[in-house]
Tab-separated table of C-alpha atoms in Angstrom:
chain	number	residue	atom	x	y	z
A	1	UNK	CA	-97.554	89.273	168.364
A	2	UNK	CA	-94.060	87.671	168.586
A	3	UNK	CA	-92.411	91.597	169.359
A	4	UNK	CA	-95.517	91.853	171.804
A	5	UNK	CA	-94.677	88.796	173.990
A	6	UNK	CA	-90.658	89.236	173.512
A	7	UNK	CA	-91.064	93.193	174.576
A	8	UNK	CA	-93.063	91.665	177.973
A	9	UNK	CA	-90.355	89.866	178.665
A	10	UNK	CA	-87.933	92.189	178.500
A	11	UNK	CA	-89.306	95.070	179.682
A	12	UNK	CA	-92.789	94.078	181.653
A	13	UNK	CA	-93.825	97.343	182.590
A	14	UNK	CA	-93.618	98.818	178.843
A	15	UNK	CA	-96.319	99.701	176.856
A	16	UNK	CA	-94.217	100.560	173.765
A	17	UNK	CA	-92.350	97.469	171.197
A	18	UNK	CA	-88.784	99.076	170.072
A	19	UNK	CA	-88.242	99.071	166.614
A	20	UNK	CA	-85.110	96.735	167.704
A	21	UNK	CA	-87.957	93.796	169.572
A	22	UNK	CA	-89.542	93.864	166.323
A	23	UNK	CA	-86.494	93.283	163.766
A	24	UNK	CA	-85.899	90.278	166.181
A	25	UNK	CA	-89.367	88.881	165.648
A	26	UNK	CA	-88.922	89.379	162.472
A	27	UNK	CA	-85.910	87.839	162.386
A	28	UNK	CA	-86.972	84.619	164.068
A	29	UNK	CA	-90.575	84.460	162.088
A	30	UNK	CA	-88.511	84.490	158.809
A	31	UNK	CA	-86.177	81.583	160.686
A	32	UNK	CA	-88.447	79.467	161.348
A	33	UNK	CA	-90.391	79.886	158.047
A	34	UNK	CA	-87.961	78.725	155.660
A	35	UNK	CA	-87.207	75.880	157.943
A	36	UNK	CA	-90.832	75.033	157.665
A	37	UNK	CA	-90.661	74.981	153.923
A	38	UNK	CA	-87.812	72.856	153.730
A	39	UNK	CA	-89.349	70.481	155.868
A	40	UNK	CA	-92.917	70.332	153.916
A	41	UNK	CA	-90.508	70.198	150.939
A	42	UNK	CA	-89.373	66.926	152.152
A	43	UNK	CA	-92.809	65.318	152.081
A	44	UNK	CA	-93.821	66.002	149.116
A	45	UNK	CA	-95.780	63.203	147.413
A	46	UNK	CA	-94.503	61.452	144.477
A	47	UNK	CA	-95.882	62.365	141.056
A	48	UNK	CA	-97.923	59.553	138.842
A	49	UNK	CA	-94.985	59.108	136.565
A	50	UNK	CA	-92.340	58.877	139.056
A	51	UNK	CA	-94.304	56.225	140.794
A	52	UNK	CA	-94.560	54.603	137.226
A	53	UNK	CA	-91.008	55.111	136.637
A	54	UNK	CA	-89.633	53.017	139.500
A	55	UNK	CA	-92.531	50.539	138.858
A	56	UNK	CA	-91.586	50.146	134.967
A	57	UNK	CA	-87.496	50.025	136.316
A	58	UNK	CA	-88.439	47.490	139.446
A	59	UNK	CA	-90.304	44.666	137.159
A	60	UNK	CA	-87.940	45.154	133.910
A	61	UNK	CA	-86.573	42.154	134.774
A	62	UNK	CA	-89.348	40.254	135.867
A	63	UNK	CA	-90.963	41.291	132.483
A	64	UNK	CA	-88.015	40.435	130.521
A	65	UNK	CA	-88.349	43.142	127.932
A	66	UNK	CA	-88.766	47.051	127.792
A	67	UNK	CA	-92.152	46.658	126.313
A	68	UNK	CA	-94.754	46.681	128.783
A	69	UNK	CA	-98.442	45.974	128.003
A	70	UNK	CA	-100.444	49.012	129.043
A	71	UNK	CA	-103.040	46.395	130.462
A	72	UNK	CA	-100.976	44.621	132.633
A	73	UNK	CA	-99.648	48.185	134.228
A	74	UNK	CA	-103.236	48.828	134.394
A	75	UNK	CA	-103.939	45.051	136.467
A	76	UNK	CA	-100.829	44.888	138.472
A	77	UNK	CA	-99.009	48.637	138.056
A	78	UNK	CA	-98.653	51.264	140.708
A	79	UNK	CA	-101.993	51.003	142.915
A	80	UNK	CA	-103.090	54.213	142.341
A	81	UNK	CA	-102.610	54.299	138.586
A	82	UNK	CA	-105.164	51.275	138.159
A	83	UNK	CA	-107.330	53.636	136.291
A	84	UNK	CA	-107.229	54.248	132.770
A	85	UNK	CA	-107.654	57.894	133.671
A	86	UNK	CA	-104.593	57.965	136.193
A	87	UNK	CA	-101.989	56.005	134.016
A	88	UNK	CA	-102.937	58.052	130.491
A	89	UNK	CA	-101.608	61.595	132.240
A	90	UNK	CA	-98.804	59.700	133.746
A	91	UNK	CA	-97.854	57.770	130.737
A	92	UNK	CA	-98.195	60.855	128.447
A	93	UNK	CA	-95.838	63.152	130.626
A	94	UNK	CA	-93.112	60.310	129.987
A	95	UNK	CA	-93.444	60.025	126.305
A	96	UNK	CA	-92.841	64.061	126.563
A	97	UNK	CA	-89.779	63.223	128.699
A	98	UNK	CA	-88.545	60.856	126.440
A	99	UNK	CA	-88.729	58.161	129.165
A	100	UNK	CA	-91.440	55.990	127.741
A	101	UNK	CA	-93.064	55.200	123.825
A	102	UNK	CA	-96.564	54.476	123.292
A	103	UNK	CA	-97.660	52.395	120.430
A	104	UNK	CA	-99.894	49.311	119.535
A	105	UNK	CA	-99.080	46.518	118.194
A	106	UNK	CA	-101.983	43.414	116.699
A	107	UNK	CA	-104.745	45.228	118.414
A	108	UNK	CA	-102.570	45.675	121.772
A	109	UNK	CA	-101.325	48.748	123.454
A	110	UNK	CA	-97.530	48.557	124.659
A	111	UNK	CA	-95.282	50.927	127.115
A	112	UNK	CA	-91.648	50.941	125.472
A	113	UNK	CA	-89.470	51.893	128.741
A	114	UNK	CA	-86.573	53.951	127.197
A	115	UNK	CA	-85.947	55.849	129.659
A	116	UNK	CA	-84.214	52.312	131.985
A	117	UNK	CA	-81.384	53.116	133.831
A	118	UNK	CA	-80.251	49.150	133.121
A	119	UNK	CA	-78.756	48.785	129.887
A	120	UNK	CA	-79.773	46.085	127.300
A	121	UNK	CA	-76.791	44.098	127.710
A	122	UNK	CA	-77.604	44.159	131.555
A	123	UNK	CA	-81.132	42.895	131.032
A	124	UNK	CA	-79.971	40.005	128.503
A	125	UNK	CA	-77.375	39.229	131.045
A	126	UNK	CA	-80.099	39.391	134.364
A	127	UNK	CA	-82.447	37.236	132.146
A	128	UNK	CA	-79.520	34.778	131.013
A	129	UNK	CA	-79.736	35.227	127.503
A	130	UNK	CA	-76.457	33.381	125.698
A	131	UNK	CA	-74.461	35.674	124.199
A	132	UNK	CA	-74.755	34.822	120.661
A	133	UNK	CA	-78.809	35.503	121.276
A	134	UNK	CA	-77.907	39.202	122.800
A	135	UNK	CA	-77.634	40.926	119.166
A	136	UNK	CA	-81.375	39.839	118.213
A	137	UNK	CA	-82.612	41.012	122.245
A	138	UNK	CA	-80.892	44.044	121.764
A	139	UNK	CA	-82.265	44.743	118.348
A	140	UNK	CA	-85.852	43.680	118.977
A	141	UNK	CA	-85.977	46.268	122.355
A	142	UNK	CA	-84.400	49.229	120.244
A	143	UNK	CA	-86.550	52.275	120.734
A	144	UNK	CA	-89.244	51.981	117.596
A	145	UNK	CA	-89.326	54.935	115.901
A	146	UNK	CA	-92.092	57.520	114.898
């Protein structure tokens, strides 16, 4: 269709699209294409677990520690992982990532954020922990292990 119109244009009384009018629309068709891909590129949506991911890194502080109740992601978390079914995908793709442990402790299911761009040291020092108090902070938000 795009050789059709550009051949009218150029030649109005032609019948016949040259080989050359249609390597142009071809041309432009593939032009504007893969600009329309980048653009639709840049609004793609956010996954679960990066949404979780900035949420777990934006109330670090504010929760004082890496370990998260899973509850209270589930009460004041990401709006659209309020649902049990929502945040267990999400959560699960981070443990594979490395960026997040699961485990319960006295009946109560935490989220260990590992995967914090903000050091320990950085988090006792946001949170005003003395010094002499950092070594047992430190220790007690080590990654648990198996």
């Amino acid at each position: 269709r795009i050789a059709g119109v550009m051949q009218m244009f150029m030649t109005p009384d032609s019948t016949v699209v040259t080989l050359e009018t249609l390597e142009s629309a071809v041309y432009i068709t593939q032009w504007h294409l893969n600009h329309f891909i980048k653009k639709i590129d840049d609004f793609k949506e956010v996954s679960d677990a990066e949404k979780l991911l900035l949420w777990l890194e934006e109330h670090l502080v504010s929760n004082k520690s890496y370990d998260f109740r899973r509850n209270d992601i589930i009460k004041n978390g990401p709006y659209s992982l309020r649902r049990s079914d929502r945040l267990r995908p999400a959560l699960e793709k981070l443990q594979q990532e490395a960026k997040v442990q699961l485990f319960e402790k006295n009946g109560i299911n935490y989220v260990k954020f590992t995967g914090a761009r903000m050091t320990p040291e950085e988090l006792a020092e946001r949170l005003n922990i003395p010094l002499s108090s950092r070594g047992v902070f430190i220790l007690n938000n080590s990654p648990k292990s198996g």
